[in-house]
Structures are given as structure tokens and as C-alpha cells.
């Protein structure tokens, strides 16, 4: 019974995120057309300051943006309710399989995004974040969905809470960090070519995007290290060895190594900036492969993590 | 020599470290996509049989044992050497920096990323003393020299960085130690039977090169009951729900104590871990030969072949006379016969049955050569047939017995569960875990501690003493530098400080 009350808001949130994404897309499109402000001013302005010359057009842009954020708030409420009810219905923490992990992790991501919007006014994250949310929630409710079931004995452990919640939070952070890195790459290219206009003008300066991306990764990387450590300790309890080159373990190490390379690249001449940002993108790709590819394509001990 | 030096400089450069890291990530990947011999030897043979075209090539370059291959070792050893080569000189620099006072006040403070200047009502000495007090309260290291104060904080950042890298090396050391001294063995124990921690008792055993049989702690485990429960509801039907082994353990010659082993809750006996890693069924049978003697009696371990525990096994009665008797077949915990033939449809023993056929032949000589208990060597044996030439094959349920054409009989008395125990000792584990914990702590320090330098100078002007203050951050992503500089100037008596904008992100 409660299971239905959990699925309904979850599906609703996927639809609402899609609508929010459309509103943000309209915001980008609207910002694209009318703005013909001298470029130098724009490059200097940065932040989320309005960049319009025509008040009416600017009004339309911010209106779409606000609709997007408002829809995201509604979607997030439905989403969080869905996750909580899933936990209540299953009588355990809601991250026992792929569906539950995606929805929980995206719930952390949307809350993180809304805090950034609330505290810093960073609505420029709107389009990529709602894109991530609608694709992620969409996949979760259509492809990954499984009915509630108790856990297999291998998951009966206090590490089930610690290991997986840390993984879900770092997942959220890695994704937001990658979004910032991609926006940095786009904005940096435009700045280099002197073509900062339209929506790009509403983004923070490339240097600030790079800095934000670093801060998110700086939070996520030690946490991810902890995820692997906690996983190793748990593996020792459950399987009597702390590292066995299981595909999931291997890929978590690959992800770790790529992010370690990212952090080193940031302080290496010739790798700072653009190349480092590409490493951050590569990092999130390995993360997603570990999550989707390893669960569905390979044979390993983490099979219960699959659909 | 010069070449060697060049090689060393190259190896310890950050760029090389970066490339080595990326190479490590790359070379780890094939091991996750191809079956690996140390983990799944049978899947390796299956894979090679299915892909004969590339099997030999892959085998030659070690793709079926990536993590034990020389090229994988080369990458991580180079990385470790590069890391140590990077870190040792930095430790020396750091040790020197620790002993040095904060750097002298630069001539032009207004060129720093943040600076403030303004008149003060205080005397030069008062202003400097006040500024020094504020800096010390904020835990800066302070150097007062002549008309200026220089201050520095954030040495912990580099400390964290060094700690992280050293911990990484320490972790590798722990892994190496563990590899050399650890051991792991597996043994199948049927309910009601016992296991003594002794090399001869193991079905499967592997250990590091420094392991000695004397390292095995003497203990005995009696497996009294093994409980398995499975999902009977609609969702995830047949999924495991409970595995518990109720055992008694005796240390050395001590008295047995009761204990329970569960998944995630291994039994720890004198530092040795005992895990529950598998289970299955053992039918209890009695074989009586045509002369009326009991040729075999007891539980026989059958090995599960699928998720519903369709289990394969053999029952051997070498002592049967006049002829050797062997039975080969399946134990099905929930037996069903349909188009696929006999198989099990649920992992629990709801309707257990044995499906067997019979092999017989002349009695064998005792060769003393070990023989697998899970397969029947069929040399000199043939399938038993009825008088009209039909092959004897039958199904029986617990409590039933069947009389065979030659006058012998098989009775299926009962069934028991067996459990596979894994006994392991990992003496280096605490070092590995501790090292990774230290690495995380070091990482946090190196990322969150913000090194900062602040200076304040008093300049005598015709209008009275004037304060100049400035600051410099030595880490990216820091904030509040301008605030710190303004506060420093205010502490020296500057009232409306002409604050300059903080530069940079």
C-alpha cells in the first residue's frame, strides 16, 4: 500500500523535472535571441546579473528561469516524499538496489542544487541539473524500477548504511562537479574566442566555474576514498577479504585514480584548466560506468546492486 | 649517470605522476571485463573455449590475471617510486620551512592581492603590539622586526599533503605484508560434523610465501545446525533471507563454547576469521550390497549447480561386494519434472528427491591415489541394467529405499545441509585500514587548510604614523583575505581603511 504512495510521487517528480527542464531550456533560448550588449561589459559582469538591454526580453528570461526553479522545488518535494515513503514501506533505508540508489542519490543532488540556488542564487545550474534529474529519475522509474523486497543476508550490516549513504552523497557531488566542469569548458571556450553571449553571459566567469568545480570535487574525493575504505572493511566482514578485484571494486578504484589525476592536474603546468576539467568529466564517466555498466554487464559479487 | 639523472627527474615530475595515474586506471580495466583466474578459474576456461581465436594471445599477455601480471606491477611500482621520489625532497623542504620564521615584509604592500592603508591614532609601538596580539590570537606564526609585523599560517596544508602521500606508501606496505603472511582456506562441513584447523582438513587452501603451517591457530568447530531461509513472497521469490550456522568452538584443547556464524558476522577465533561463504545439501543414504552388508552409510555432499540448488553428486560404495557400486545423480530440494527434465524450482527443501543412475563393476584395488569425491571415475564400470536390458534410473524421496536388480539396495534416509566455511587470517589488515584513514585525514588537511601570509608596517609621515597592511594567499579557492587584512589594519588603529578589492577568484 505504502509502496504505491512511494511510486506515485517518484513518477510525478520525474515528470515535473522534465517540465522544469523545458522551462530552463526556454530560459536559455530566450536569453539567446535578444541580447546584443557590448561584449566587454558581459565578460566583466559574470555572476547571475541580468545581461539584458531590452527589459521585456529580460523579463521573459527570468520568468522562465523562475518557473524552472519553482517546478524543481515541487519536483524535489515529491521526490523526497517518494524516497522517504520507499524507506518506510520497505522498513529499511531506501538504497538496497539500483532503483533505490539512483532515486536516493538524485535526492541528495537536488537538495544540494536547491541550497545553492537559495543561498547563492545560482539558477544558472538549472538546465544541466534538471537535465540530469529528469534523465536519472526517468530511467529509475521506467527501467530500474523493482518492487520492494527485503535485503539479502549479505546486506544485513551497519556498513549498509555507512558505505552506501557515503556513495550516494559522493555520487551527487561528482555529478554536480562534472556539470560545473562542463559549463566551465563551454564558457572558457567562449571567453577565449570572445563569443560570450546569450545564456553564456549569465554563467559565472570561467575561473569562478573552475573554482566551484574544484570545491565540489574537494568535498567529494575524500568522501569517495572513505566509500572505498568502508567498502573494503565491509567486504572483509562479509567475504573474508578486503580487496578481491571484483569489477565493482576495480571500477571504484579507477574512478578514484581518475579523480586523483584531476586533483594533480590542477596544480600541474599545462594541465590546469581545460585538461583538468576534462579529467573531471572522465571521472564522472567512469563513475557512471561503475554504476550502470558494471551492474548490468559484468559478473561480480555486487550482483544484488543490479536491477 | 646524466641519463640516469634525467630519468629520475622525469620520473618524479608531476606530469609523469599524472600519466602514471591515468595509465593505472587504464590497465586496471581489462581485469574487470574479462574473467580472472584467481577469482573465477572456471569462467576463464569457459571464456577461452568460447573465444578460441584470441584465447592464446590473451593468455600470453596475462589478460586472465591482470592484477598479478608484470605490466600491472610495473605501473604501480613506477607510481610508488615516483611518489616517494616526489615526497622525500618535499619533506626536507617542509622541515626547513617549519624552522624558518615568517618571510620578511615586502617593500610594496599595495601590490599584494589585498592591501589596506590608513592613518592611525596609535603610536607605532602600540599599533604593532596590537596587530601582533590579533595575529597570535588567530594562531598565526608572527615575526616582529623593526617597523613591521610579518605573519604566516597554514603549514598544516603541506603537512596534510605529505601525510596523504606517505600514508599511500604505508598502505602499499600493509598490502605487501598482508600478502606475504596471510592465508585463506575453504572447507565444506555437513551439519553434525566438525572441522579442525589443520592443513589436511581443507578442501582448498592458499597462503602467502611467508606462511608456515605452524601459524594455524589450533581450534575445532562443530557445525550443529545450519539454517537457511528463502523469500517465499511474489517479489524476489527464492532470494536468500537468512543464513545462520549454530556451532560450537573449542580453542586448542579447551571446552567447546556455543557460537553463531552469520553472513557479515564472521566468527573470530584467536585472530582467525571464520566466514560462512556457501551452503548446499547432503542427502543421507545407506547402500546395502547383495550380501546384505552395509557398504556405505552417511551424508554425501552434493554441489549446487544453479540458484535453485539443483545439486550434482556421487555416492560411492567401494566396499560393496561382489561388485563395486557407484551412484551418480541429482539432489533436487524442490523437485519438478517437466520438458527440461528433472530440476529444482526453489532453493529450500520443500519436496526433496534424489534422481540417480547406477554404475557397477569389478571391485577396485586400493591405489592410495586421491580421488575426487564429487565425480565418479567410470573406467571398468558400466551402467546397471534390468534383466530386459533397460538402464536403471530412479527417483526416490527421503524415507524411501529402492531394491536394485543385482540384489543391492539404496535407501534415502534423510537430508542435511552443509556449509562452506572460509578460514582466513589477514595480519596486515589493520595497517592497510589505518593507512587509508590517515590518508583521508591528510587529504582533508591539504585541501581545507588555507595558507595565508599577512604583513603590517608602520610608516612615519609628516601627518603622523600611517599603517600599511597587505596579505597573500598561497592556496586556490580561498576567501576572506580582504577581511583579514582589513581587520589587521583596524587592530592597528586604522579607522576607515581604504580597502582595495581582493583580486582573483
Coordinates of C-alpha atoms in Angstrom, one line a residue, chain B residues 9-459:
Chain B
X9 CA 63.9 13.9 -12.8
X10 CA 61.4 12.8 -15.4
X11 CA 60.0 10.1 -13.2
X12 CA 59.5 12.3 -10.2
X13 CA 57.8 15.1 -12.1
X14 CA 54.2 15.8 -11.6
X15 CA 53.4 15.3 -15.2
X16 CA 54.8 11.7 -15.1
X17 CA 52.8 11.1 -11.9
X18 CA 49.7 12.2 -13.7
X19 CA 50.4 10.0 -16.7
X20 CA 51.1 7.0 -14.4
X21 CA 47.9 7.6 -12.6
X22 CA 45.9 7.6 -15.8
X23 CA 47.8 4.5 -17.0
X24 CA 47.0 2.7 -13.8
X25 CA 43.3 3.5 -14.3
X26 CA 43.5 2.2 -17.9
X27 CA 45.4 -1.0 -17.2
X28 CA 43.0 -2.0 -14.3
X29 CA 40.1 -2.0 -16.7
X30 CA 40.6 -5.3 -18.7
X31 CA 40.6 -7.2 -15.4
X32 CA 37.0 -6.1 -14.7
X33 CA 35.8 -7.0 -18.2
X34 CA 37.5 -10.4 -18.7
X35 CA 37.2 -13.3 -16.2
X36 CA 40.2 -13.5 -13.9
X37 CA 41.8 -16.8 -13.0
X38 CA 42.4 -16.1 -9.3
X39 CA 38.8 -15.1 -8.9
X40 CA 36.9 -17.4 -11.3
X41 CA 39.1 -20.1 -12.9
X42 CA 36.1 -21.9 -14.4
X43 CA 34.8 -18.8 -16.1
X44 CA 38.3 -18.3 -17.6
X45 CA 38.2 -21.8 -19.1
X46 CA 34.7 -21.2 -20.4
X47 CA 35.6 -17.9 -21.9
X48 CA 38.7 -19.4 -23.6
X49 CA 36.6 -22.2 -25.0
X50 CA 34.1 -19.7 -26.4
X51 CA 36.7 -17.4 -27.9
X52 CA 39.5 -19.7 -29.2
X53 CA 40.7 -17.1 -31.7
X54 CA 42.1 -14.7 -29.1
X55 CA 42.4 -17.0 -26.1
X56 CA 46.1 -17.8 -26.6
X57 CA 47.1 -14.2 -27.2
X58 CA 45.2 -13.0 -24.2
X59 CA 46.7 -15.8 -22.1
X60 CA 50.2 -14.8 -23.3
X61 CA 49.9 -11.2 -22.3
X62 CA 48.3 -12.1 -18.9
X63 CA 44.9 -10.8 -19.5
X64 CA 43.4 -13.6 -17.4
X65 CA 45.4 -12.5 -14.4
X66 CA 45.7 -8.7 -14.9
X67 CA 46.4 -7.9 -11.3
X68 CA 49.2 -10.4 -11.0
X69 CA 50.7 -9.5 -14.3
X70 CA 54.2 -7.9 -14.7
X71 CA 52.9 -4.9 -16.6
X72 CA 50.3 -4.1 -14.0
X73 CA 53.0 -4.4 -11.3
X74 CA 55.3 -2.2 -13.4
X75 CA 52.8 0.6 -13.4
X76 CA 52.1 0.6 -9.7
X77 CA 55.8 0.1 -8.8
X78 CA 56.8 3.1 -11.0
X79 CA 54.0 5.1 -9.5
X80 CA 55.2 4.2 -6.0
X81 CA 58.8 5.1 -6.8
X82 CA 57.6 8.3 -8.4
X83 CA 55.6 9.1 -5.4
X84 CA 58.4 8.5 -3.0
X85 CA 60.8 10.5 -5.2
X86 CA 58.4 13.3 -5.2
X87 CA 57.7 13.3 -1.5
X88 CA 61.2 12.9 0.1
X89 CA 62.6 16.2 -1.2
X90 CA 59.3 17.9 -0.2
X91 CA 59.7 16.6 3.3
X92 CA 63.2 18.1 3.5
X93 CA 61.8 21.4 2.2
X94 CA 58.9 21.3 4.7
X95 CA 61.2 20.5 7.6
X96 CA 63.3 23.6 6.7
X97 CA 60.2 25.8 6.3
X98 CA 59.0 24.8 9.7
X99 CA 62.1 26.1 11.3
X100 CA 62.1 29.4 9.5
X101 CA 60.2 32.4 10.8
X102 CA 57.6 34.0 8.5
X103 CA 59.1 35.8 5.5
X104 CA 60.2 39.4 5.7
X105 CA 57.7 42.2 4.9
X106 CA 57.9 43.1 1.2
X107 CA 58.6 46.7 0.3
X108 CA 55.4 47.4 -1.6
X109 CA 52.4 46.1 0.3
X110 CA 50.0 47.8 -2.0
X111 CA 50.9 45.4 -4.8
X112 CA 49.7 42.4 -2.9
X113 CA 46.3 40.8 -3.8
X114 CA 44.8 42.5 -0.8
X115 CA 46.0 45.7 0.9
X116 CA 44.8 48.5 3.1
X117 CA 46.5 51.7 4.1
X118 CA 45.4 54.5 6.5
X119 CA 46.3 56.8 9.3
X120 CA 46.4 55.6 12.9
X121 CA 45.9 57.3 16.2
X122 CA 48.1 54.9 18.0
X123 CA 51.9 55.1 18.4
X124 CA 54.0 52.9 16.2
X125 CA 54.8 50.6 19.0
X126 CA 51.2 50.3 20.3
X127 CA 50.0 49.7 16.8
X128 CA 52.5 46.9 16.1
X129 CA 51.8 45.3 19.5
X130 CA 48.1 45.4 19.0
X131 CA 48.4 43.8 15.5
X132 CA 50.7 41.2 16.8
X133 CA 48.2 40.3 19.5
X134 CA 45.4 39.9 17.0
X135 CA 47.6 37.7 14.7
X136 CA 48.7 35.5 17.6
X137 CA 45.1 35.1 18.7
X138 CA 44.3 33.9 15.2
X139 CA 47.1 31.3 15.5
X140 CA 49.4 32.9 13.0
X141 CA 53.2 32.5 13.4
X142 CA 54.4 36.0 14.0
X143 CA 57.7 37.8 13.3
X144 CA 58.1 41.3 14.6
X145 CA 61.1 43.1 13.1
X146 CA 61.7 46.9 13.3
X147 CA 58.7 48.8 12.0
X148 CA 56.7 45.8 10.7
X149 CA 55.0 42.6 11.7
X150 CA 55.0 39.5 9.4
X151 CA 52.7 36.6 10.0
X152 CA 52.1 33.2 8.4
X153 CA 49.7 30.3 8.9
X154 CA 48.7 27.1 7.2
X155 CA 51.8 24.9 7.5
X156 CA 49.3 22.1 8.1
X157 CA 48.3 22.1 4.4
X158 CA 51.7 20.8 3.2
X159 CA 51.8 18.5 6.3
X160 CA 48.4 17.1 5.1
X161 CA 49.7 16.7 1.6
X162 CA 52.8 14.8 2.8
X163 CA 50.8 12.7 5.2
X164 CA 48.5 11.7 2.4
X165 CA 51.3 10.6 0.1
X166 CA 53.2 8.8 2.9
X167 CA 50.0 7.0 4.0
X168 CA 49.6 5.8 0.5
X169 CA 53.1 4.3 0.6
X170 CA 52.3 2.9 4.0
X171 CA 49.1 1.3 2.7
X172 CA 51.1 -0.5 -0.1
X173 CA 53.4 -1.7 2.6
X174 CA 50.4 -3.1 4.5
X175 CA 49.1 -4.8 1.4
X176 CA 52.5 -6.4 0.8
X177 CA 52.8 -7.6 4.4
X178 CA 49.4 -9.0 4.3
X179 CA 50.0 -10.8 1.0
X180 CA 53.1 -12.5 2.4
X181 CA 51.7 -13.7 5.7
X182 CA 48.0 -14.2 5.1
X183 CA 46.3 -17.4 4.4
X184 CA 42.8 -18.5 3.4
X185 CA 41.3 -21.9 3.3
X186 CA 37.9 -23.3 2.5
X187 CA 36.2 -26.4 3.9
X188 CA 32.8 -28.0 3.5
X189 CA 31.3 -29.2 6.8
X190 CA 28.0 -31.1 6.9
X191 CA 25.6 -30.4 9.8
X192 CA 26.6 -32.6 12.7
X193 CA 30.3 -32.8 11.6
X194 CA 33.3 -31.0 12.8
X195 CA 36.3 -29.2 11.4
X196 CA 39.8 -28.9 13.0
X197 CA 42.1 -26.1 11.8
X198 CA 44.6 -28.3 10.2
X199 CA 46.1 -28.2 6.7
X200 CA 44.9 -31.7 5.9
X201 CA 41.3 -30.8 6.6
X202 CA 41.0 -28.1 3.9
X203 CA 39.3 -28.6 0.5
X204 CA 41.1 -25.6 -0.8
X205 CA 43.9 -23.6 0.7
X206 CA 46.1 -20.7 -0.4
X207 CA 48.7 -18.7 1.6
X208 CA 51.4 -16.1 1.2
X209 CA 55.1 -17.2 0.8
X210 CA 55.9 -16.4 4.5
X211 CA 53.1 -18.6 5.8
X212 CA 54.1 -21.6 7.9
X213 CA 51.6 -24.4 8.9
X214 CA 52.5 -23.7 12.5
X215 CA 50.8 -20.3 12.0
X216 CA 47.4 -22.1 12.0
X217 CA 45.7 -21.5 15.3
X218 CA 44.5 -24.8 16.8
X219 CA 40.8 -24.8 17.1
X220 CA 37.8 -27.1 16.3
X221 CA 34.4 -26.1 15.1
X222 CA 31.4 -28.4 15.3
X223 CA 28.6 -27.3 12.9
X224 CA 25.4 -28.3 14.8
X225 CA 22.8 -26.7 12.6
X226 CA 22.7 -24.6 9.6
X227 CA 19.6 -22.5 9.0
X228 CA 18.7 -21.1 5.6
X229 CA 15.5 -19.3 4.7
X230 CA 14.4 -18.0 1.4
X231 CA 11.8 -15.5 0.1
X232 CA 8.5 -17.2 -0.5
X233 CA 6.6 -14.0 -1.5
X234 CA 6.0 -12.8 -5.0
X235 CA 8.9 -10.3 -5.2
X236 CA 12.4 -11.8 -5.5
X237 CA 11.0 -15.3 -4.9
X238 CA 13.7 -17.6 -3.8
X239 CA 16.1 -14.9 -2.8
X240 CA 18.2 -15.7 0.3
X241 CA 16.8 -14.2 3.5
X242 CA 18.6 -15.9 6.4
X243 CA 21.8 -17.9 6.6
X244 CA 23.0 -18.9 10.1
X245 CA 25.2 -21.6 11.4
X246 CA 25.0 -22.6 15.0
X247 CA 28.3 -24.0 16.0
X248 CA 30.5 -25.0 19.0
X249 CA 34.1 -23.8 19.1
X250 CA 36.9 -25.2 21.1
X251 CA 40.2 -23.4 21.3
X252 CA 43.1 -25.8 21.4
X253 CA 42.2 -28.5 24.0
X254 CA 39.6 -26.2 25.7
X255 CA 36.0 -26.9 26.3
X256 CA 33.6 -26.1 23.4
X257 CA 31.6 -22.9 23.5
X258 CA 28.5 -22.1 21.6
X259 CA 28.6 -19.5 18.8
X260 CA 26.7 -18.4 15.7
X261 CA 28.2 -17.5 12.3
X262 CA 26.2 -15.3 10.0
X263 CA 26.9 -13.5 6.8
X264 CA 28.5 -10.2 7.8
X265 CA 29.2 -11.7 11.2
X266 CA 32.2 -13.9 11.0
X267 CA 33.4 -15.9 13.9
X268 CA 36.7 -14.7 15.2
X269 CA 38.8 -17.4 16.9
X270 CA 42.2 -16.3 18.2
X271 CA 42.5 -13.6 15.5
X272 CA 41.5 -16.0 12.7
X273 CA 38.2 -15.2 10.9
X274 CA 35.7 -17.9 10.0
X275 CA 33.2 -16.9 7.3
X276 CA 30.1 -18.5 6.0
X277 CA 30.5 -18.4 2.3
X278 CA 28.3 -21.1 0.9
X279 CA 25.9 -23.9 1.5
X280 CA 24.2 -26.8 -0.1
X281 CA 22.6 -30.2 0.5
X282 CA 23.9 -33.5 1.6
X283 CA 21.5 -36.5 1.2
X284 CA 22.0 -39.1 3.9
X285 CA 22.0 -42.5 2.3
X286 CA 22.7 -46.2 3.1
X287 CA 23.9 -48.6 0.4
X288 CA 23.5 -52.3 1.2
X289 CA 25.2 -54.8 -1.1
X290 CA 23.7 -58.1 -2.4
X291 CA 25.4 -59.9 0.5
X292 CA 23.3 -57.8 3.0
X293 CA 26.3 -55.8 4.3
X294 CA 26.1 -52.0 4.7
X295 CA 28.6 -50.9 2.1
X296 CA 28.2 -47.2 2.7
X297 CA 26.2 -45.1 5.1
X298 CA 26.2 -41.3 5.8
X299 CA 25.7 -37.9 4.3
X300 CA 27.1 -37.2 0.9
X301 CA 27.9 -33.6 -0.2
X302 CA 26.2 -32.6 -3.5
X303 CA 27.3 -29.4 -5.2
X304 CA 24.7 -26.9 -6.2
X305 CA 24.6 -26.1 -10.0
X306 CA 22.1 -23.3 -10.1
X307 CA 20.2 -20.8 -7.9
X308 CA 17.5 -23.3 -7.0
X309 CA 20.1 -25.7 -5.8
X310 CA 19.8 -28.4 -8.4
X311 CA 22.7 -30.3 -6.9
X312 CA 25.1 -32.8 -8.5
X313 CA 26.9 -35.5 -6.7
X314 CA 28.0 -39.1 -6.5
X315 CA 27.6 -41.8 -3.9
X316 CA 30.5 -44.4 -3.9
X317 CA 30.4 -47.7 -2.2
X318 CA 33.8 -49.1 -3.0
X319 CA 33.4 -51.8 -0.3
X320 CA 30.3 -53.3 -1.9
X321 CA 30.7 -57.0 -2.9
X322 CA 30.7 -58.8 -5.1
X323 CA 30.8 -55.7 -7.3
X324 CA 31.8 -52.0 -6.8
X325 CA 28.7 -49.8 -6.7
X326 CA 28.6 -46.1 -7.6
X327 CA 25.6 -43.8 -7.9
X328 CA 25.6 -40.6 -9.9
X329 CA 22.8 -38.1 -10.0
X330 CA 21.0 -35.0 -8.7
X331 CA 19.6 -33.9 -5.4
X332 CA 16.6 -31.6 -6.0
X333 CA 15.4 -29.7 -3.0
X334 CA 12.1 -28.9 -4.7
X335 CA 11.8 -31.4 -7.4
X336 CA 9.8 -30.9 -10.6
X337 CA 9.9 -32.9 -13.8
X338 CA 8.9 -31.1 -17.0
X339 CA 10.1 -30.6 -20.6
X340 CA 13.5 -29.5 -19.2
X341 CA 13.8 -32.8 -17.3
X342 CA 14.1 -33.1 -13.6
X343 CA 15.2 -29.8 -11.9
X344 CA 14.6 -27.8 -8.8
X345 CA 12.3 -24.8 -8.7
X346 CA 13.0 -23.4 -5.3
X347 CA 16.2 -23.3 -3.2
X348 CA 14.6 -24.6 0.0
X349 CA 13.9 -28.3 0.6
X350 CA 10.2 -28.3 0.1
X351 CA 9.9 -31.6 -1.9
X352 CA 13.4 -33.1 -1.9
X353 CA 14.1 -36.0 -4.2
X354 CA 17.1 -37.9 -5.5
X355 CA 17.4 -38.8 -9.2
X356 CA 20.2 -41.3 -9.7
X357 CA 21.6 -43.9 -12.1
X358 CA 23.8 -46.8 -11.0
X359 CA 27.3 -47.8 -12.1
X360 CA 28.8 -51.1 -11.3
X361 CA 32.0 -53.1 -12.0
X362 CA 34.7 -55.3 -10.6
X363 CA 36.0 -54.2 -7.1
X364 CA 38.9 -51.8 -7.4
X365 CA 42.3 -52.2 -5.9
X366 CA 43.3 -49.7 -3.2
X367 CA 45.8 -47.5 -5.0
X368 CA 46.0 -44.8 -2.3
X369 CA 45.7 -42.3 -5.1
X370 CA 43.4 -39.5 -4.1
X371 CA 40.1 -39.4 -6.0
X372 CA 37.6 -36.6 -6.2
X373 CA 34.5 -37.2 -4.0
X374 CA 32.4 -35.2 -6.5
X375 CA 32.9 -37.3 -9.6
X376 CA 32.8 -41.0 -10.5
X377 CA 35.8 -42.5 -12.4
X378 CA 34.0 -44.7 -14.8
X379 CA 36.9 -46.9 -16.0
X380 CA 35.9 -50.5 -15.7
X381 CA 32.3 -49.6 -14.7
X382 CA 29.2 -49.9 -16.6
X383 CA 25.6 -48.7 -16.1
X384 CA 23.5 -51.3 -14.3
X385 CA 20.6 -52.6 -16.4
X386 CA 17.5 -54.6 -15.7
X387 CA 17.0 -58.2 -17.0
X388 CA 15.4 -56.8 -20.1
X389 CA 18.3 -54.5 -20.8
X390 CA 16.9 -51.2 -19.6
X391 CA 19.3 -48.8 -17.9
X392 CA 18.4 -48.5 -14.2
X393 CA 17.5 -45.0 -13.2
X394 CA 15.1 -43.9 -10.5
X395 CA 13.8 -41.2 -8.2
X396 CA 13.3 -41.6 -4.5
X397 CA 12.2 -39.3 -1.7
X398 CA 13.5 -39.3 1.9
X399 CA 12.4 -42.3 3.8
X400 CA 12.2 -44.5 0.8
X401 CA 14.5 -47.3 -0.3
X402 CA 14.9 -49.0 -3.7
X403 CA 16.0 -52.5 -4.5
X404 CA 18.3 -52.9 -7.4
X405 CA 18.3 -55.8 -9.9
X406 CA 21.5 -57.2 -8.6
X407 CA 20.1 -57.5 -5.1
X408 CA 21.7 -54.4 -3.5
X409 CA 19.6 -51.5 -2.3
X410 CA 19.9 -47.8 -1.8
X411 CA 17.9 -46.1 1.0
X412 CA 17.5 -42.3 1.1
X413 CA 17.3 -41.9 4.9
X414 CA 17.3 -38.1 5.3
X415 CA 19.0 -34.9 4.1
X416 CA 21.2 -32.4 5.8
X417 CA 22.6 -29.0 4.9
X418 CA 26.3 -28.5 4.5
X419 CA 28.0 -25.1 4.9
X420 CA 31.2 -23.9 3.3
X421 CA 33.5 -22.2 5.8
X422 CA 36.3 -19.9 4.9
X423 CA 39.0 -19.6 7.4
X424 CA 41.3 -16.7 6.9
X425 CA 44.0 -14.7 8.6
X426 CA 44.9 -11.2 7.4
X427 CA 47.7 -9.9 9.7
X428 CA 48.4 -6.7 7.7
X429 CA 44.8 -5.6 7.5
X430 CA 44.9 -3.1 10.4
X431 CA 47.9 -1.4 8.8
X432 CA 46.0 -1.0 5.5
X433 CA 42.9 0.4 7.1
X434 CA 44.9 2.7 9.4
X435 CA 46.9 4.0 6.5
X436 CA 43.8 4.8 4.4
X437 CA 42.3 6.5 7.4
X438 CA 45.4 8.6 7.7
X439 CA 45.4 9.3 4.0
X440 CA 41.8 10.7 4.3
X441 CA 42.8 12.9 7.2
X442 CA 45.9 14.1 5.3
X443 CA 43.8 14.8 2.2
X444 CA 41.3 16.9 4.2
X445 CA 44.1 18.9 5.7
X446 CA 45.8 19.5 2.4
X447 CA 42.5 20.6 0.8
X448 CA 40.9 22.7 3.5
X449 CA 43.8 24.4 5.3
X450 CA 44.4 27.7 3.7
X451 CA 47.9 29.0 4.0
X452 CA 47.9 32.8 4.3
X453 CA 50.6 35.5 4.8
X454 CA 49.8 38.9 6.3
X455 CA 52.1 41.9 6.9
X456 CA 51.7 45.2 8.6
X457 CA 54.1 48.1 8.5
X458 CA 54.1 51.5 10.3
X459 CA 55.4 54.3 8.1

